[in-house]
Coordinates of C-alpha atoms in Angstrom, one line a residue:
M1 CA 188.7 90.4 109.2
T2 CA 191.1 93.4 108.6
K3 CA 192.6 94.7 105.4
E4 CA 196.0 93.4 106.6
D5 CA 194.5 89.9 106.9
L6 CA 192.6 89.9 103.5
R7 CA 194.7 88.3 100.8
I8 CA 194.1 90.0 97.5
V9 CA 195.2 88.9 94.0
F10 CA 195.2 91.9 91.6
M11 CA 194.7 91.5 87.8
G12 CA 195.3 94.2 85.2
T13 CA 197.6 95.5 82.5
P14 CA 197.7 99.2 81.5
E15 CA 198.4 102.4 83.4
F16 CA 194.7 102.7 84.2
A17 CA 195.0 99.6 86.4
V18 CA 198.1 100.8 88.2
G19 CA 195.9 103.6 89.8
T20 CA 194.0 100.9 91.8
L21 CA 197.0 98.7 92.5
R22 CA 198.9 101.7 93.8
A23 CA 196.0 102.7 96.1
L24 CA 195.9 99.1 97.4
V25 CA 199.6 99.0 98.2
E26 CA 199.8 102.5 99.7
G27 CA 196.6 101.9 101.6
G28 CA 198.2 98.9 103.5
Y29 CA 196.1 96.2 101.8
Q30 CA 197.8 92.8 101.4
V31 CA 198.4 92.2 97.7
V32 CA 199.8 88.7 97.4
A33 CA 200.2 88.6 93.6
A34 CA 199.6 90.5 90.4
I35 CA 198.4 88.9 87.2
T36 CA 199.1 90.7 83.9
Q37 CA 199.5 90.1 80.2
P38 CA 202.8 88.6 78.8
D39 CA 205.5 91.1 77.9
K40 CA 204.7 92.7 74.5
P41 CA 207.3 92.6 71.6
V42 CA 208.2 96.1 70.5
G43 CA 210.8 97.7 68.3
R44 CA 211.4 97.5 64.6
H45 CA 211.9 93.7 64.6
G46 CA 209.9 92.9 67.8
S47 CA 213.1 91.9 69.5
V48 CA 212.5 94.0 72.6
L49 CA 210.0 92.8 75.2
Q50 CA 208.0 95.6 76.9
P51 CA 206.5 94.7 80.3
S52 CA 203.1 96.0 81.2
E53 CA 202.7 99.0 83.5
V54 CA 201.2 96.7 86.2
K55 CA 204.2 94.4 86.0
K56 CA 206.6 97.3 86.4
Y57 CA 204.8 98.6 89.5
A58 CA 204.4 95.1 91.0
L59 CA 208.1 94.3 90.7
E60 CA 209.1 97.7 92.1
H61 CA 207.1 96.7 95.2
D62 CA 208.2 93.1 95.5
I63 CA 204.8 91.7 94.5
P64 CA 205.0 88.3 92.7
V65 CA 203.9 88.5 89.1
L66 CA 202.2 85.8 86.9
Q67 CA 201.8 86.3 83.1
P68 CA 199.8 83.5 81.7
E69 CA 199.3 83.1 77.9
K70 CA 196.1 81.2 78.6
M71 CA 194.0 81.7 81.7
K72 CA 192.8 78.1 81.7
D73 CA 196.3 76.7 81.6
P74 CA 196.5 74.1 84.5
E75 CA 199.9 75.2 85.6
F76 CA 198.8 78.8 85.9
V77 CA 195.6 77.8 87.7
E78 CA 197.6 75.8 90.3
Q79 CA 200.1 78.7 90.7
L80 CA 197.1 81.1 91.2
R81 CA 195.6 78.7 93.8
S82 CA 198.8 78.6 95.7
F83 CA 198.4 82.3 96.7
H84 CA 195.3 81.4 98.7
A85 CA 193.6 84.6 97.8
D86 CA 190.4 85.6 99.7
L87 CA 189.5 88.1 97.0
Q88 CA 190.5 89.0 93.4
V89 CA 190.4 92.6 92.0
V90 CA 190.3 93.1 88.2
V91 CA 191.0 96.4 86.4
A92 CA 191.3 96.6 82.6
F93 CA 192.4 93.0 82.1
R94 CA 190.8 90.2 80.0
M95 CA 187.8 87.9 80.2
L96 CA 188.4 85.3 82.9
P97 CA 187.2 81.7 82.9
E98 CA 185.0 80.5 85.7
V99 CA 187.9 78.4 87.1
V100 CA 189.7 81.7 87.8
W101 CA 186.9 84.1 88.8
A102 CA 185.2 81.6 91.1
M103 CA 188.4 80.6 92.9
P104 CA 188.5 82.9 95.9
P105 CA 185.9 82.5 98.6
L106 CA 184.9 86.2 98.6
G107 CA 184.7 86.2 94.8
T108 CA 186.2 88.4 92.1
F109 CA 185.1 91.9 91.3
N110 CA 185.9 94.2 88.4
V111 CA 186.4 98.0 88.3
H112 CA 184.7 99.1 85.1
A113 CA 185.1 102.6 83.7
A114 CA 181.4 103.3 83.0
L115 CA 178.0 103.2 84.8
L116 CA 176.9 99.7 84.0
P117 CA 174.8 98.4 82.4
Q118 CA 175.8 101.2 80.0
Y119 CA 179.0 100.8 78.0
R120 CA 179.8 97.2 78.4
G121 CA 183.0 96.3 76.5
A122 CA 186.6 97.1 76.0
A123 CA 186.6 100.8 75.3
P124 CA 183.9 102.5 77.6
I125 CA 185.8 105.8 78.1
N126 CA 186.2 106.4 74.4
W127 CA 182.6 105.5 73.5
A128 CA 181.1 107.7 76.2
V129 CA 182.9 110.7 74.9
I130 CA 182.3 109.8 71.2
N131 CA 178.6 109.6 72.0
G132 CA 178.6 113.0 73.6
E133 CA 177.7 111.8 77.1
T134 CA 177.9 114.5 79.8
T135 CA 178.2 111.9 82.6
T136 CA 180.0 108.6 82.9
G137 CA 181.5 106.9 86.0
V138 CA 182.9 103.8 87.6
T139 CA 181.2 100.6 88.5
T140 CA 182.4 97.7 90.7
F141 CA 180.7 94.4 90.0
F142 CA 181.2 90.7 90.6
L143 CA 182.3 88.7 87.6
D144 CA 180.2 86.0 86.1
H145 CA 180.0 84.0 82.9
D146 CA 179.3 87.0 80.5
I147 CA 181.4 90.1 80.0
D148 CA 180.4 93.1 82.2
T149 CA 177.1 91.6 83.2
G150 CA 177.6 90.6 86.9
R151 CA 175.9 91.9 90.0
V152 CA 176.7 95.6 90.7
I153 CA 178.3 96.5 94.1
M154 CA 178.9 100.2 93.7
R155 CA 178.5 103.0 91.1
R156 CA 180.0 106.4 91.2
P157 CA 179.3 109.2 88.6
F158 CA 181.9 111.4 86.9
D159 CA 181.0 114.6 84.9
I160 CA 182.4 115.0 81.3
P161 CA 182.9 118.7 80.3
D162 CA 181.8 119.6 76.8
D163 CA 185.4 120.1 75.6
A164 CA 187.0 117.3 77.6
D165 CA 189.0 114.6 75.7
V166 CA 189.7 111.0 76.5
E167 CA 192.9 111.9 78.4
Y168 CA 190.9 114.0 80.9
V169 CA 188.2 111.4 81.4
Y170 CA 190.8 108.6 81.6
D171 CA 192.8 110.4 84.4
G172 CA 189.6 111.3 86.3
L173 CA 188.2 107.7 86.2
M174 CA 191.6 106.2 87.1
K175 CA 191.6 108.1 90.3
L176 CA 187.8 107.6 90.9
G177 CA 188.2 103.8 90.1
A178 CA 190.9 103.4 92.8
E179 CA 188.7 105.2 95.4
V180 CA 185.6 103.0 94.5
A181 CA 187.7 99.8 94.5
L182 CA 189.0 100.5 98.1
E183 CA 185.5 101.4 99.3
T184 CA 184.2 98.2 97.8
I185 CA 186.8 96.2 99.6
D186 CA 186.1 98.0 102.9
R187 CA 182.5 97.2 102.5
I188 CA 183.4 93.5 102.0
I189 CA 185.6 93.6 105.1
A190 CA 182.9 95.4 107.2
G191 CA 180.4 92.7 106.2
N192 CA 182.8 90.0 107.1
G193 CA 182.9 88.8 103.5
Q194 CA 179.3 89.8 102.7
V195 CA 178.4 92.8 100.6
G196 CA 175.1 93.9 98.9
S197 CA 174.9 93.7 95.1
I198 CA 172.2 94.2 92.5
P199 CA 171.5 92.2 89.3
Q200 CA 172.0 94.5 86.3
E201 CA 168.7 93.5 84.8
E202 CA 167.0 95.0 87.9
M203 CA 168.6 98.4 87.4
A204 CA 166.6 101.3 85.9
V205 CA 168.0 102.5 82.5
S206 CA 166.7 105.4 80.5
G207 CA 167.0 104.9 76.8
P208 CA 168.8 102.2 74.9
L209 CA 172.0 100.4 76.1
H210 CA 175.2 101.6 74.4
P211 CA 178.0 99.1 73.8
A212 CA 181.7 99.9 74.1
P213 CA 183.4 97.5 71.6
K214 CA 187.1 97.5 71.0
I215 CA 188.4 100.3 68.8
F216 CA 190.3 99.5 65.6
K217 CA 192.0 101.7 63.0
E218 CA 189.0 101.7 60.7
T219 CA 186.8 102.8 63.7
C220 CA 188.8 106.1 63.9
E221 CA 188.2 107.4 60.4
I222 CA 186.4 110.8 60.4
D223 CA 183.2 111.0 58.3
W224 CA 182.9 114.7 57.4
R225 CA 179.3 114.1 56.2
Q226 CA 178.3 114.0 59.9
P227 CA 177.0 117.1 61.8
S228 CA 179.7 119.3 63.4
N229 CA 178.7 118.3 67.0
R230 CA 179.1 114.6 66.1
I231 CA 182.5 115.0 64.5
H232 CA 183.7 117.2 67.4
D233 CA 182.7 114.5 69.9
F234 CA 184.3 111.8 67.7
I235 CA 187.6 113.6 67.6
R236 CA 187.8 114.3 71.4
G237 CA 186.6 110.7 72.0
L238 CA 189.8 109.4 70.3
S239 CA 192.2 112.0 71.5
P240 CA 195.1 111.6 72.3
Y241 CA 194.9 107.8 71.7
P242 CA 194.4 106.2 69.2
G243 CA 193.6 109.4 67.4
A244 CA 190.8 110.2 64.8
W245 CA 192.2 110.3 61.3
T246 CA 191.4 111.5 57.8
M247 CA 193.1 111.7 54.4
L248 CA 194.4 115.0 53.1
A249 CA 193.8 115.1 49.3
Q250 CA 195.4 117.8 47.1
E251 CA 195.6 117.9 43.3
G252 CA 199.0 116.6 42.0
V253 CA 200.0 115.3 45.5
A254 CA 199.6 111.8 46.8
P255 CA 197.0 111.6 49.6
V256 CA 198.5 111.6 53.1
M257 CA 197.0 110.5 56.4
V258 CA 196.3 113.2 59.0
K259 CA 195.4 112.6 62.7
V260 CA 193.2 115.3 64.2
Y261 CA 193.5 115.7 68.0
K262 CA 191.5 118.9 68.7
A263 CA 188.7 120.8 67.0
S264 CA 186.4 123.6 68.0
K265 CA 182.7 124.1 67.1
C266 CA 181.9 127.2 65.0
E267 CA 178.3 128.1 65.8
G268 CA 176.4 129.9 63.0
R269 CA 179.0 129.2 60.3
T270 CA 177.5 128.2 56.9
P271 CA 178.9 125.2 55.1
E272 CA 181.3 126.0 52.3
G273 CA 181.5 123.4 49.6
V274 CA 181.1 119.6 50.0
P275 CA 181.8 118.0 53.4
G276 CA 185.6 117.8 53.9
T277 CA 186.4 121.0 52.0
I278 CA 189.2 123.0 53.7
T279 CA 189.0 126.8 54.2
V280 CA 192.0 128.8 55.5
E281 CA 191.4 132.1 57.3
K282 CA 194.3 134.0 59.1
N283 CA 196.3 130.9 60.1
R284 CA 193.1 129.0 61.0
L285 CA 191.8 125.9 59.2
Y286 CA 188.1 125.2 58.9
V287 CA 186.5 122.0 57.5
T288 CA 183.0 121.8 56.0
T289 CA 180.7 119.3 57.7
A290 CA 177.1 118.3 57.1
D291 CA 175.7 121.4 58.8
G292 CA 178.5 124.0 59.2
L293 CA 182.2 124.4 59.8
L294 CA 184.6 122.8 62.3
R295 CA 187.9 124.5 63.2
I296 CA 190.9 122.2 63.5
D297 CA 193.2 123.2 66.3
S298 CA 195.7 120.4 66.6
L299 CA 196.8 117.7 64.1
Q300 CA 199.6 115.5 62.9
L301 CA 200.8 114.6 59.5
A302 CA 201.9 111.0 59.0
G303 CA 205.6 110.8 59.9
K304 CA 205.5 114.1 61.7
K305 CA 205.0 115.4 65.2
R306 CA 201.7 116.7 66.5
M307 CA 201.4 120.4 66.0
D308 CA 198.9 123.3 66.2
T309 CA 197.2 124.5 63.1
A310 CA 199.4 127.7 62.7
A311 CA 202.5 125.5 62.6
F312 CA 200.8 123.1 60.2
L313 CA 199.9 126.0 57.8
N314 CA 203.4 127.7 58.0
G315 CA 204.8 127.4 54.5
R316 CA 202.1 124.9 53.5
D317 CA 199.4 125.8 50.9
V318 CA 196.3 123.7 51.3
S319 CA 194.1 125.8 49.0
G320 CA 191.7 123.6 47.1
A321 CA 192.5 120.6 49.4
R322 CA 190.0 118.4 51.0
F323 CA 189.8 116.0 53.9
C324 CA 188.2 112.7 52.7

């Protein structure tokens, strides 16, 4: 078996998945179809349909695209079967029913942006940064009945610098994920369809398992009663998307939502006032936390563009204001 002979169906939706699809195409692997989410309504009235990044890339490279509403739909299942895939590769998609993941003779493997069994779930990159991890990584594993629990094929670590945000980790794992996906496929080819894998329950884990559930708007609200380090990690773990937020409260002015994209720790600074209290010093904005001050470097008022703190403070008096 060669990579030119191996028939691959690719499944994914966002830009993160395109990294692996691009590597497959440019690497000369035979991608016979791409499965992605239906086009998403956008615009003021939802009248414009926005294709996924995977669909855009697939169509640019003449790869047939399927966009099922329901993965168990009999018509879709038959269409999928008609591609006679030997292997299915999944990156940032949705949970698949057994009729789909068990279809190809060589199975279906997923590229997950964490070192399983840690950070099972929809948002592993965000939660790894939020929790202050210094290392995350990429795992390839065979799909089974439960989400992110299948037999592990490969794991590759990735370091998270102390000041890195989600964008940095996302870009790094997108590149690493593509590399690990291709190496996984090459191992399958070299083994003539066979590859070693390890049940996750047999893997050594130090400490408790951390989940990575989907993130919602309420998940992103900053709690200024937390220690500075926790808030700092929380902000960078949601930057630039979806963005940590808080409410700016000033006497005589209606509260307004503010997204905070970047903050800096201030070692040795004593808390000033109750958590959330704002202090301004020479075009710098500090916020009181449970154990000190946090400097806000980049933020965005509702309805405005993202700006640095100096621009935010230009002509704006926030004396006596609080984040809450």
